[in-house]
Amino acid sequence: MERINPSGRHFSGILCLLVLYIVLSSCQGSLVRQISPSRQPYQIVQNWDTDTVSSVAASSDFPSHVLRKRDTTTTAATSSDPSSKIKRSAVPLNDSHNQLLVFWAGEDVILCLAKDVTSNASSTLWISRDYGGSFLNATSLLVQSGGSVVQPLPVLEGFFNHPSHNGHFAFTDVQNKYIFTTKNYGAEFTANKLEFVPDEVMFDPHSDLNIVAYEKSTKDKQMWVSIDYGKSWTKVQEHVKSLSWGDESVMPANLYLQREEPSPGPGERSIILRSNSLFLDAKDTEVIITGVEEFEIKDDFMFATKQKENGTYDLLISYRQSEFKKAVFPLSQLTKHFFIADVSTDGQIFVCVVQNESISNLFIGNFPTNAEENPTFSLSLERILFFKPNVTWSESWLNEVASETFVDLHHVEGLRGVYIASQLKPSTVSSGKFNMNEVISLITYDQGGEWQVLSPPEFEHDGRPIYCQY
């Protein structure tokens, strides 16, 4: 099971394949933009050595992934309709990096972080304050942060946005152990030298000053907290695997921590702790569950997996902080992995169950109202497209372009019970070789009760026929 971090928006160069918004061109490193009236944030990944690279809107509600141009062909969205509200313009960046992260921050501000995918030896931060009409190289603002010159030159890995304050960002330099903070959309930065590696950063949803950061790439995996917006830091935990905010409507917000035990005994792989003081006060720390392999919070639910003696896993579910209950699945094969795909507004849970490297199925179920019963799931969709590095499709090109887990299931916003999913043809599953031409798009109108093939339009907007069939 994978944890989805709801701590705000984090952008590190991966994206969801949702709605086509922006097309990048490799001509002198130019950015060709198509901006819709939507204020939804998005990210871009670009390979500058290709003729055309497509990007799409990204949402923090879904696991992120990307398909590069050399693996799939997408044509830029254009419109001959004069009434179209989409505006398109080209901005030359003259940047040699091969990856571009883009985020619309609001107030006509667009942030672009240019870096390299394989070897992040340098980076360039571009900022537009006229809705993408022009971009300024803002790297010099980082170097001159706080009136002093930062040495060596910052190498930005990614950036994190506050969930409540659009103009608040934290940019991380994991190589040189720096966090650069801003409260005004990057007009000014403060450089903060650290004693730890800021692999992950989380903002307190109820405070504009509290920041939590932790390490993922070091042996100790330390967790640090700042209550003055990054100026000073206090180490509060070690061996941290993940962090999650609880119900953000509760003040102060509860922070859940999954801690790996350095010398675990039988059934003691990791424990889940909860604190409402950011773990600054040990008296507020509470043990929630022990012996956990993976942990995730989604809406009113907590999910945890435990490994059994035979190497397979059980899924445990808690609703509104109630006792964890074992989920029941009608499975004849052993389970290698669970992935929480979605939780609907009425509490229906979508779980992707991995049985082997090429077979993953989607199950649906609800948490029982009877305290004596266990959550029971039924099969919704066989052979759903699911990818987890080193677990599924390990020999396919997906391992080259996707670094995070994803399941290709998307809720159609504003339409209750309507989901679109990608299903693999039986031939792909039997051969064990992933092929995009062997993927079918399906749609359900009753929250996964029944699925049907998604019918494409017959013609393009300009009258050209579309050749797409099962």
GROMACS .gro file of C-alpha atoms in nm:
model
  470
    1MET     CA    1   0.000   0.000   0.000
    2GLU     CA    2   0.126   0.346  -0.086
    3ARG     CA    3   0.087   0.657   0.122
    4ILE     CA    4  -0.050   0.973  -0.043
    5ASN     CA    5   0.080   1.284   0.129
    6PRO     CA    6  -0.193   1.544   0.184
    7SER     CA    7   0.039   1.800   0.346
    8GLY     CA    8   0.018   2.049   0.064
    9ARG     CA    9   0.138   2.038  -0.291
   10HIS     CA   10   0.481   1.893  -0.364
   11PHE     CA   11   0.631   1.911  -0.708
   12SER     CA   12   0.926   1.694  -0.804
   13GLY     CA   13   0.893   1.627  -1.175
   14ILE     CA   14   0.614   1.373  -1.214
   15LEU     CA   15   0.257   1.431  -1.327
   16CYS     CA   16  -0.093   1.289  -1.369
   17LEU     CA   17  -0.225   1.217  -1.718
   18LEU     CA   18  -0.555   1.405  -1.693
   19VAL     CA   19  -0.654   1.705  -1.911
   20LEU     CA   20  -0.433   1.844  -2.188
   21TYR     CA   21  -0.327   2.199  -2.108
   22ILE     CA   22   0.029   2.280  -2.214
   23VAL     CA   23   0.255   2.185  -2.503
   24LEU     CA   24   0.632   2.228  -2.483
   25SER     CA   25   0.855   2.277  -2.785
   26SER     CA   26   1.228   2.206  -2.799
   27CYS     CA   27   1.298   2.509  -3.020
   28GLN     CA   28   1.569   2.694  -2.825
   29GLY     CA   29   1.419   2.567  -2.502
   30SER     CA   30   1.096   2.758  -2.551
   31LEU     CA   31   0.781   2.721  -2.347
   32VAL     CA   32   0.464   2.712  -2.555
   33ARG     CA   33   0.166   2.757  -2.327
   34GLN     CA   34  -0.206   2.707  -2.355
   35ILE     CA   35  -0.374   2.841  -2.042
   36SER     CA   36  -0.737   2.766  -1.967
   37PRO     CA   37  -0.953   2.970  -1.727
   38SER     CA   38  -0.909   2.695  -1.465
   39ARG     CA   39  -0.695   2.778  -1.161
   40GLN     CA   40  -0.589   2.417  -1.116
   41PRO     CA   41  -0.214   2.372  -1.051
   42TYR     CA   42  -0.011   2.166  -1.293
   43GLN     CA   43   0.337   2.030  -1.347
   44ILE     CA   44   0.542   1.966  -1.657
   45VAL     CA   45   0.809   1.714  -1.741
   46GLN     CA   46   0.995   1.784  -2.062
   47ASN     CA   47   1.260   1.611  -2.270
   48TRP     CA   48   1.424   1.886  -2.472
   49ASP     CA   49   1.564   1.639  -2.725
   50THR     CA   50   1.217   1.560  -2.860
   51ASP     CA   51   1.019   1.749  -3.120
   52THR     CA   52   0.709   1.793  -2.908
   53VAL     CA   53   0.635   1.700  -2.550
   54SER     CA   54   0.284   1.710  -2.406
   55SER     CA   55   0.195   1.803  -2.051
   56VAL     CA   56  -0.128   1.789  -1.862
   57ALA     CA   57  -0.300   1.919  -1.550
   58ALA     CA   58  -0.188   1.759  -1.224
   59SER     CA   59  -0.396   1.702  -0.914
   60SER     CA   60  -0.277   1.614  -0.565
   61ASP     CA   61  -0.582   1.388  -0.536
   62PHE     CA   62  -0.416   1.121  -0.748
   63PRO     CA   63  -0.088   0.934  -0.749
   64SER     CA   64   0.140   1.098  -1.004
   65HIS     CA   65   0.303   0.945  -1.310
   66VAL     CA   66   0.437   1.039  -1.651
   67LEU     CA   67   0.477   0.892  -1.998
   68ARG     CA   68   0.752   1.051  -2.205
   69LYS     CA   69   0.722   1.147  -2.569
   70ARG     CA   70   0.937   0.862  -2.697
   71ASP     CA   71   0.691   0.616  -2.540
   72THR     CA   72   0.360   0.768  -2.644
   73THR     CA   73   0.253   1.009  -2.913
   74THR     CA   74   0.026   1.299  -2.827
   75THR     CA   75  -0.066   1.588  -3.054
   76ALA     CA   76  -0.095   1.944  -2.928
   77ALA     CA   77  -0.449   2.054  -2.858
   78THR     CA   78  -0.553   2.331  -3.096
   79SER     CA   79  -0.886   2.484  -3.178
   80SER     CA   80  -1.026   2.648  -3.490
   81ASP     CA   81  -1.324   2.774  -3.293
   82PRO     CA   82  -1.289   3.155  -3.264
   83SER     CA   83  -1.499   3.149  -2.948
   84SER     CA   84  -1.243   2.932  -2.769
   85LYS     CA   85  -1.121   3.087  -2.443
   86ILE     CA   86  -0.786   2.910  -2.461
   87LYS     CA   87  -0.492   3.145  -2.518
   88ARG     CA   88  -0.162   3.026  -2.661
   89SER     CA   89   0.179   3.193  -2.663
   90ALA     CA   90   0.546   3.094  -2.690
   91VAL     CA   91   0.814   3.207  -2.445
   92PRO     CA   92   1.183   3.125  -2.514
   93LEU     CA   93   1.362   3.016  -2.198
   94ASN     CA   94   1.697   2.926  -2.359
   95ASP     CA   95   1.751   2.664  -2.092
   96SER     CA   96   1.952   2.346  -2.149
   97HIS     CA   97   1.800   2.135  -1.869
   98ASN     CA   98   1.586   1.839  -1.975
   99GLN     CA   99   1.313   1.860  -1.710
  100LEU     CA  100   1.076   2.144  -1.633
  101LEU     CA  101   0.844   2.167  -1.331
  102VAL     CA  102   0.569   2.425  -1.368
  103PHE     CA  103   0.319   2.547  -1.109
  104TRP     CA  104   0.056   2.818  -1.132
  105ALA     CA  105   0.069   2.981  -0.789
  106GLY     CA  106  -0.213   3.232  -0.840
  107GLU     CA  107  -0.195   3.611  -0.864
  108ASP     CA  108  -0.074   3.564  -1.226
  109VAL     CA  109   0.245   3.400  -1.091
  110ILE     CA  110   0.386   3.090  -1.260
  111LEU     CA  111   0.690   2.910  -1.119
  112CYS     CA  112   0.918   2.697  -1.340
  113LEU     CA  113   1.202   2.488  -1.205
  114ALA     CA  114   1.441   2.357  -1.471
  115LYS     CA  115   1.664   2.063  -1.375
  116ASP     CA  116   1.803   1.739  -1.514
  117VAL     CA  117   1.632   1.404  -1.469
  118THR     CA  118   1.933   1.176  -1.430
  119SER     CA  119   2.202   1.401  -1.283
  120ASN     CA  120   2.075   1.707  -1.102
  121ALA     CA  121   2.404   1.899  -1.099
  122SER     CA  122   2.244   2.238  -1.158
  123SER     CA  123   1.903   2.402  -1.169
  124THR     CA  124   1.737   2.723  -1.282
  125LEU     CA  125   1.433   2.886  -1.123
  126TRP     CA  126   1.214   3.085  -1.360
  127ILE     CA  127   0.927   3.305  -1.238
  128SER     CA  128   0.657   3.477  -1.441
  129ARG     CA  129   0.445   3.752  -1.286
  130ASP     CA  130   0.235   3.822  -1.596
  131TYR     CA  131   0.063   3.486  -1.635
  132GLY     CA  132   0.337   3.336  -1.852
  133GLY     CA  133   0.391   3.631  -2.082
  134SER     CA  134   0.755   3.653  -1.976
  135PHE     CA  135   0.986   3.468  -1.738
  136LEU     CA  136   1.268   3.600  -1.519
  137ASN     CA  137   1.565   3.389  -1.411
  138ALA     CA  138   1.521   3.408  -1.032
  139THR     CA  139   1.825   3.198  -0.939
  140SER     CA  140   2.008   3.516  -0.842
  141LEU     CA  141   1.740   3.584  -0.579
  142LEU     CA  142   1.831   3.252  -0.415
  143VAL     CA  143   2.202   3.328  -0.424
  144GLN     CA  144   2.151   3.667  -0.260
  145SER     CA  145   1.901   3.537  -0.003
  146GLY     CA  146   1.888   3.738   0.320
  147GLY     CA  147   2.155   3.982   0.208
  148SER     CA  148   2.434   3.723   0.205
  149VAL     CA  149   2.577   3.523  -0.083
  150VAL     CA  150   2.487   3.153  -0.078
  151GLN     CA  151   2.776   2.922  -0.166
  152PRO     CA  152   2.790   2.691  -0.347
  153LEU     CA  153   2.533   2.775  -0.615
  154PRO     CA  154   2.196   2.624  -0.509
  155VAL     CA  155   2.086   2.305  -0.682
  156LEU     CA  156   1.709   2.286  -0.631
  157GLU     CA  157   1.551   1.941  -0.611
  158GLY     CA  158   1.187   2.049  -0.581
  159PHE     CA  159   0.946   2.284  -0.408
  160PHE     CA  160   0.654   2.266  -0.167
  161ASN     CA  161   0.352   2.498  -0.148
  162HIS     CA  162   0.153   2.580   0.167
  163PRO     CA  163  -0.200   2.434   0.145
  164SER     CA  164  -0.361   2.754   0.278
  165HIS     CA  165  -0.121   3.035   0.180
  166ASN     CA  166  -0.062   3.037  -0.194
  167GLY     CA  167   0.241   3.265  -0.179
  168HIS     CA  168   0.429   3.052   0.075
  169PHE     CA  169   0.684   2.813  -0.076
  170ALA     CA  170   0.981   2.608   0.042
  171PHE     CA  171   1.246   2.520  -0.217
  172THR     CA  172   1.484   2.239  -0.123
  173ASP     CA  173   1.851   2.186  -0.204
  174VAL     CA  174   1.921   1.835  -0.078
  175GLN     CA  175   2.280   1.831  -0.202
  176ASN     CA  176   2.391   2.136  -0.006
  177LYS     CA  177   2.133   2.103   0.277
  178TYR     CA  178   1.941   2.427   0.224
  179ILE     CA  179   1.577   2.531   0.240
  180PHE     CA  180   1.483   2.856   0.066
  181THR     CA  181   1.156   3.003   0.192
  182THR     CA  182   0.937   3.277   0.050
  183LYS     CA  183   0.610   3.437   0.158
  184ASN     CA  184   0.553   3.652  -0.151
  185TYR     CA  185   0.554   3.416  -0.451
  186GLY     CA  186   0.931   3.425  -0.488
  187ALA     CA  187   0.980   3.803  -0.483
  188GLU     CA  188   1.217   3.751  -0.190
  189PHE     CA  189   1.382   3.442  -0.044
  190THR     CA  190   1.539   3.349   0.288
  191ALA     CA  191   1.818   3.092   0.279
  192ASN     CA  192   1.826   2.848   0.570
  193LYS     CA  193   2.132   2.625   0.613
  194LEU     CA  194   2.038   2.289   0.767
  195GLU     CA  195   2.195   2.006   0.963
  196PHE     CA  196   1.987   1.748   0.778
  197VAL     CA  197   1.878   1.656   0.425
  198PRO     CA  198   1.535   1.810   0.346
  199ASP     CA  199   1.399   1.527   0.133
  200GLU     CA  200   1.036   1.597   0.228
  201VAL     CA  201   0.876   1.917   0.359
  202MET     CA  202   0.528   1.967   0.507
  203PHE     CA  203   0.351   2.285   0.611
  204ASP     CA  204   0.123   2.297   0.916
  205PRO     CA  205  -0.224   2.358   0.764
  206HIS     CA  206  -0.321   2.582   1.059
  207SER     CA  207  -0.001   2.786   1.087
  208ASP     CA  208   0.193   3.008   0.850
  209LEU     CA  209   0.513   2.955   1.051
  210ASN     CA  210   0.533   2.582   1.133
  211ILE     CA  211   0.728   2.360   0.892
  212VAL     CA  212   0.805   1.989   0.923
  213ALA     CA  213   1.086   1.824   0.727
  214TYR     CA  214   1.233   1.477   0.727
  215GLU     CA  215   1.498   1.268   0.558
  216LYS     CA  216   1.433   0.973   0.328
  217SER     CA  217   1.780   0.917   0.183
  218THR     CA  218   1.990   0.894   0.500
  219LYS     CA  219   2.046   0.610   0.746
  220ASP     CA  220   1.895   0.789   1.047
  221LYS     CA  221   1.597   0.941   0.857
  222GLN     CA  222   1.563   1.227   1.100
  223MET     CA  223   1.256   1.447   1.143
  224TRP     CA  224   1.299   1.817   1.220
  225VAL     CA  225   1.048   2.092   1.306
  226SER     CA  226   1.065   2.468   1.267
  227ILE     CA  227   0.817   2.705   1.434
  228ASP     CA  228   0.970   3.023   1.285
  229TYR     CA  229   0.933   2.950   0.912
  230GLY     CA  230   1.264   2.773   0.869
  231LYS     CA  231   1.499   3.002   1.062
  232SER     CA  232   1.572   2.747   1.337
  233TRP     CA  233   1.508   2.375   1.360
  234THR     CA  234   1.460   2.112   1.633
  235LYS     CA  235   1.515   1.739   1.581
  236VAL     CA  236   1.218   1.546   1.720
  237GLN     CA  237   1.233   1.192   1.577
  238GLU     CA  238   1.452   0.942   1.394
  239HIS     CA  239   1.390   0.641   1.167
  240VAL     CA  240   1.092   0.816   1.006
  241LYS     CA  241   0.938   0.639   0.708
  242SER     CA  242   0.641   0.869   0.644
  243LEU     CA  243   0.434   1.155   0.785
  244SER     CA  244   0.065   1.233   0.738
  245TRP     CA  245  -0.171   1.501   0.864
  246GLY     CA  246  -0.493   1.380   1.025
  247ASP     CA  247  -0.827   1.560   1.007
  248GLU     CA  248  -0.726   1.913   0.912
  249SER     CA  249  -1.052   2.055   1.052
  250VAL     CA  250  -0.921   1.975   1.401
  251MET     CA  251  -0.702   2.238   1.567
  252PRO     CA  252  -0.423   2.178   1.631
  253ALA     CA  253  -0.390   1.923   1.354
  254ASN     CA  254  -0.280   1.571   1.447
  255LEU     CA  255   0.041   1.456   1.284
  256TYR     CA  256   0.084   1.083   1.223
  257LEU     CA  257   0.433   0.936   1.199
  258GLN     CA  258   0.538   0.596   1.076
  259ARG     CA  259   0.862   0.503   1.250
  260GLU     CA  260   1.074   0.208   1.144
  261GLU     CA  261   1.221   0.017   1.433
  262PRO     CA  262   1.603  -0.004   1.396
  263SER     CA  263   1.614  -0.354   1.551
  264PRO     CA  264   1.264  -0.494   1.505
  265GLY     CA  265   1.148  -0.807   1.677
  266PRO     CA  266   0.882  -1.041   1.536
  267GLY     CA  267   0.590  -0.834   1.405
  268GLU     CA  268   0.757  -0.504   1.497
  269ARG     CA  269   0.851  -0.366   1.155
  270SER     CA  270   0.724  -0.016   1.227
  271ILE     CA  271   0.482   0.166   1.456
  272ILE     CA  272   0.239   0.452   1.397
  273LEU     CA  273   0.258   0.746   1.638
  274ARG     CA  274   0.028   1.048   1.670
  275SER     CA  275   0.098   1.393   1.812
  276ASN     CA  276  -0.083   1.727   1.819
  277SER     CA  277   0.235   1.917   1.908
  278LEU     CA  278   0.445   1.824   1.602
  279PHE     CA  279   0.624   1.577   1.835
  280LEU     CA  280   0.785   1.868   2.017
  281ASP     CA  281   0.623   1.750   2.342
  282ALA     CA  282   0.683   1.382   2.415
  283LYS     CA  283   0.383   1.371   2.650
  284ASP     CA  284   0.151   1.425   2.354
  285THR     CA  285   0.283   1.124   2.162
  286GLU     CA  286   0.042   0.831   2.133
  287VAL     CA  287   0.092   0.484   1.980
  288ILE     CA  288  -0.183   0.406   1.727
  289ILE     CA  289  -0.083   0.067   1.583
  290THR     CA  290   0.228  -0.154   1.576
  291GLY     CA  291   0.379  -0.408   1.335
  292VAL     CA  292   0.283  -0.204   1.029
  293GLU     CA  293   0.438  -0.233   0.684
  294GLU     CA  294   0.261   0.062   0.514
  295PHE     CA  295   0.029   0.335   0.644
  296GLU     CA  296  -0.196   0.595   0.484
  297ILE     CA  297  -0.466   0.843   0.584
  298LYS     CA  298  -0.737   0.929   0.334
  299ASP     CA  299  -1.039   1.137   0.436
  300ASP     CA  300  -1.195   0.974   0.747
  301PHE     CA  301  -1.009   0.647   0.697
  302MET     CA  302  -0.674   0.512   0.812
  303PHE     CA  303  -0.523   0.220   0.621
  304ALA     CA  304  -0.239  -0.006   0.730
  305THR     CA  305  -0.086  -0.325   0.595
  306LYS     CA  306   0.078  -0.605   0.791
  307GLN     CA  307   0.292  -0.878   0.647
  308LYS     CA  308   0.203  -1.239   0.722
  309GLU     CA  309   0.443  -1.527   0.778
  310ASN     CA  310   0.401  -1.648   0.419
  311GLY     CA  311   0.515  -1.309   0.285
  312THR     CA  312   0.173  -1.183   0.177
  313TYR     CA  313  -0.020  -0.895   0.332
  314ASP     CA  314  -0.339  -0.808   0.518
  315LEU     CA  315  -0.514  -0.473   0.483
  316LEU     CA  316  -0.643  -0.311   0.804
  317ILE     CA  317  -0.891  -0.021   0.802
  318SER     CA  318  -0.998   0.227   1.070
  319TYR     CA  319  -1.289   0.469   1.026
  320ARG     CA  320  -1.288   0.794   1.222
  321GLN     CA  321  -1.016   0.667   1.454
  322SER     CA  322  -1.208   0.352   1.544
  323GLU     CA  323  -1.045   0.014   1.597
  324PHE     CA  324  -0.855  -0.126   1.297
  325LYS     CA  325  -1.040  -0.409   1.121
  326LYS     CA  326  -0.907  -0.661   0.873
  327ALA     CA  327  -1.046  -0.621   0.520
  328VAL     CA  328  -1.190  -0.934   0.358
  329PHE     CA  329  -1.130  -1.002  -0.012
  330PRO     CA  330  -1.258  -1.293  -0.226
  331LEU     CA  331  -0.908  -1.389  -0.336
  332SER     CA  332  -0.782  -1.729  -0.443
  333GLN     CA  333  -0.425  -1.606  -0.491
  334LEU     CA  334  -0.179  -1.452  -0.248
  335THR     CA  335  -0.160  -1.075  -0.223
  336LYS     CA  336   0.170  -0.895  -0.290
  337HIS     CA  337   0.054  -0.537  -0.246
  338PHE     CA  338  -0.243  -0.310  -0.167
  339PHE     CA  339  -0.297   0.036  -0.309
  340ILE     CA  340  -0.577   0.272  -0.196
  341ALA     CA  341  -0.698   0.412  -0.527
  342ASP     CA  342  -0.977   0.637  -0.399
  343VAL     CA  343  -1.240   0.700  -0.134
  344SER     CA  344  -1.570   0.840  -0.264
  345THR     CA  345  -1.766   1.115  -0.093
  346ASP     CA  346  -2.008   0.859   0.053
  347GLY     CA  347  -1.728   0.640   0.190
  348GLN     CA  348  -1.688   0.374  -0.078
  349ILE     CA  349  -1.330   0.250  -0.087
  350PHE     CA  350  -1.146   0.157  -0.407
  351VAL     CA  351  -0.853  -0.079  -0.347
  352CYS     CA  352  -0.609  -0.205  -0.608
  353VAL     CA  353  -0.484  -0.554  -0.519
  354VAL     CA  354  -0.163  -0.684  -0.677
  355GLN     CA  355  -0.142  -1.059  -0.718
  356ASN     CA  356   0.169  -1.087  -0.937
  357GLU     CA  357   0.388  -0.871  -1.159
  358SER     CA  358   0.129  -0.834  -1.435
  359ILE     CA  359  -0.209  -0.890  -1.265
  360SER     CA  360  -0.372  -0.617  -1.055
  361ASN     CA  361  -0.745  -0.602  -0.988
  362LEU     CA  362  -0.969  -0.326  -0.852
  363PHE     CA  363  -1.200  -0.404  -0.558
  364ILE     CA  364  -1.471  -0.190  -0.397
  365GLY     CA  365  -1.618  -0.200  -0.047
  366ASN     CA  366  -1.750  -0.003   0.250
  367PHE     CA  367  -1.671   0.015   0.616
  368PRO     CA  368  -1.948  -0.172   0.806
  369THR     CA  369  -2.181   0.008   1.046
  370ASN     CA  370  -2.199  -0.307   1.259
  371ALA     CA  371  -1.904  -0.309   1.497
  372GLU     CA  372  -1.892  -0.690   1.484
  373GLU     CA  373  -1.839  -0.707   1.106
  374ASN     CA  374  -1.528  -0.665   0.894
  375PRO     CA  375  -1.500  -0.453   0.579
  376THR     CA  376  -1.586  -0.680   0.286
  377PHE     CA  377  -1.476  -0.609  -0.072
  378SER     CA  378  -1.596  -0.735  -0.409
  379LEU     CA  379  -1.430  -0.738  -0.749
  380SER     CA  380  -1.498  -0.427  -0.957
  381LEU     CA  381  -1.251  -0.440  -1.247
  382GLU     CA  382  -0.999  -0.702  -1.354
  383ARG     CA  383  -0.657  -0.619  -1.498
  384ILE     CA  384  -0.655  -0.250  -1.409
  385LEU     CA  385  -0.341  -0.064  -1.512
  386PHE     CA  386  -0.124  -0.040  -1.200
  387PHE     CA  387   0.246   0.027  -1.165
  388LYS     CA  388   0.478   0.008  -0.868
  389PRO     CA  389   0.855   0.022  -0.918
  390ASN     CA  390   1.019  -0.320  -0.873
  391VAL     CA  391   0.683  -0.485  -0.800
  392THR     CA  392   0.486  -0.472  -1.128
  393TRP     CA  393   0.611  -0.454  -1.487
  394SER     CA  394   0.972  -0.452  -1.368
  395GLU     CA  395   1.105  -0.535  -1.717
  396SER     CA  396   0.901  -0.271  -1.903
  397TRP     CA  397   0.988   0.084  -2.011
  398LEU     CA  398   0.765   0.212  -1.730
  399ASN     CA  399   1.056   0.166  -1.491
  400GLU     CA  400   1.255   0.416  -1.697
  401VAL     CA  401   0.996   0.695  -1.692
  402ALA     CA  402   0.794   0.649  -1.372
  403SER     CA  403   0.950   0.668  -1.028
  404GLU     CA  404   0.630   0.657  -0.820
  405THR     CA  405   0.339   0.419  -0.784
  406PHE     CA  406   0.016   0.486  -0.974
  407VAL     CA  407  -0.313   0.324  -1.069
  408ASP     CA  408  -0.489   0.458  -1.378
  409LEU     CA  409  -0.825   0.534  -1.213
  410HIS     CA  410  -0.968   0.885  -1.223
  411HIS     CA  411  -1.286   1.029  -1.075
  412VAL     CA  412  -1.470   1.267  -1.307
  413GLU     CA  413  -1.498   1.581  -1.098
  414GLY     CA  414  -1.852   1.704  -1.035
  415LEU     CA  415  -2.017   1.377  -1.140
  416ARG     CA  416  -2.105   1.143  -0.855
  417GLY     CA  417  -2.003   0.783  -0.914
  418VAL     CA  418  -1.840   0.843  -1.254
  419TYR     CA  419  -1.488   0.703  -1.292
  420ILE     CA  420  -1.260   0.637  -1.589
  421ALA     CA  421  -1.001   0.360  -1.576
  422SER     CA  422  -0.749   0.187  -1.800
  423GLN     CA  423  -0.770  -0.189  -1.835
  424LEU     CA  424  -0.506  -0.419  -1.984
  425LYS     CA  425  -0.609  -0.665  -2.249
  426PRO     CA  426  -0.572  -1.035  -2.154
  427SER     CA  427  -0.297  -1.074  -2.414
  428THR     CA  428  -0.078  -0.820  -2.232
  429VAL     CA  429  -0.127  -0.992  -1.897
  430SER     CA  430  -0.050  -1.336  -2.036
  431SER     CA  431   0.262  -1.221  -2.221
  432GLY     CA  432   0.391  -1.015  -1.929
  433LYS     CA  433   0.502  -0.740  -2.169
  434PHE     CA  434   0.346  -0.398  -2.124
  435ASN     CA  435   0.217  -0.236  -2.444
  436MET     CA  436   0.023   0.093  -2.459
  437ASN     CA  437  -0.164  -0.035  -2.763
  438GLU     CA  438  -0.309  -0.309  -2.544
  439VAL     CA  439  -0.481  -0.069  -2.300
  440ILE     CA  440  -0.858  -0.009  -2.303
  441SER     CA  441  -1.035   0.297  -2.158
  442LEU     CA  442  -1.344   0.210  -1.953
  443ILE     CA  443  -1.605   0.419  -1.772
  444THR     CA  444  -1.844   0.349  -1.485
  445TYR     CA  445  -2.147   0.552  -1.381
  446ASP     CA  446  -2.223   0.365  -1.057
  447GLN     CA  447  -1.894   0.379  -0.860
  448GLY     CA  448  -1.745   0.067  -1.014
  449GLY     CA  449  -2.053  -0.152  -1.014
  450GLU     CA  450  -2.046  -0.194  -1.392
  451TRP     CA  451  -1.790  -0.084  -1.649
  452GLN     CA  452  -1.822  -0.023  -2.021
  453VAL     CA  453  -1.583   0.074  -2.299
  454LEU     CA  454  -1.544   0.450  -2.326
  455SER     CA  455  -1.660   0.546  -2.674
  456PRO     CA  456  -1.437   0.802  -2.848
  457PRO     CA  457  -1.579   1.082  -3.066
  458GLU     CA  458  -1.603   1.003  -3.435
  459PHE     CA  459  -1.437   1.321  -3.557
  460GLU     CA  460  -1.176   1.575  -3.454
  461HIS     CA  461  -1.282   1.937  -3.396
  462ASP     CA  462  -1.176   2.017  -3.754
  463GLY     CA  463  -1.377   1.733  -3.908
  464ARG     CA  464  -1.101   1.475  -3.944
  465PRO     CA  465  -1.213   1.120  -3.853
  466ILE     CA  466  -1.079   0.954  -3.539
  467TYR     CA  467  -0.967   0.593  -3.578
  468CYS     CA  468  -0.996   0.440  -3.231
  469GLN     CA  469  -1.151   0.104  -3.161
  470TYR     CA  470  -1.128  -0.185  -2.916
   0.00000   0.00000   0.00000
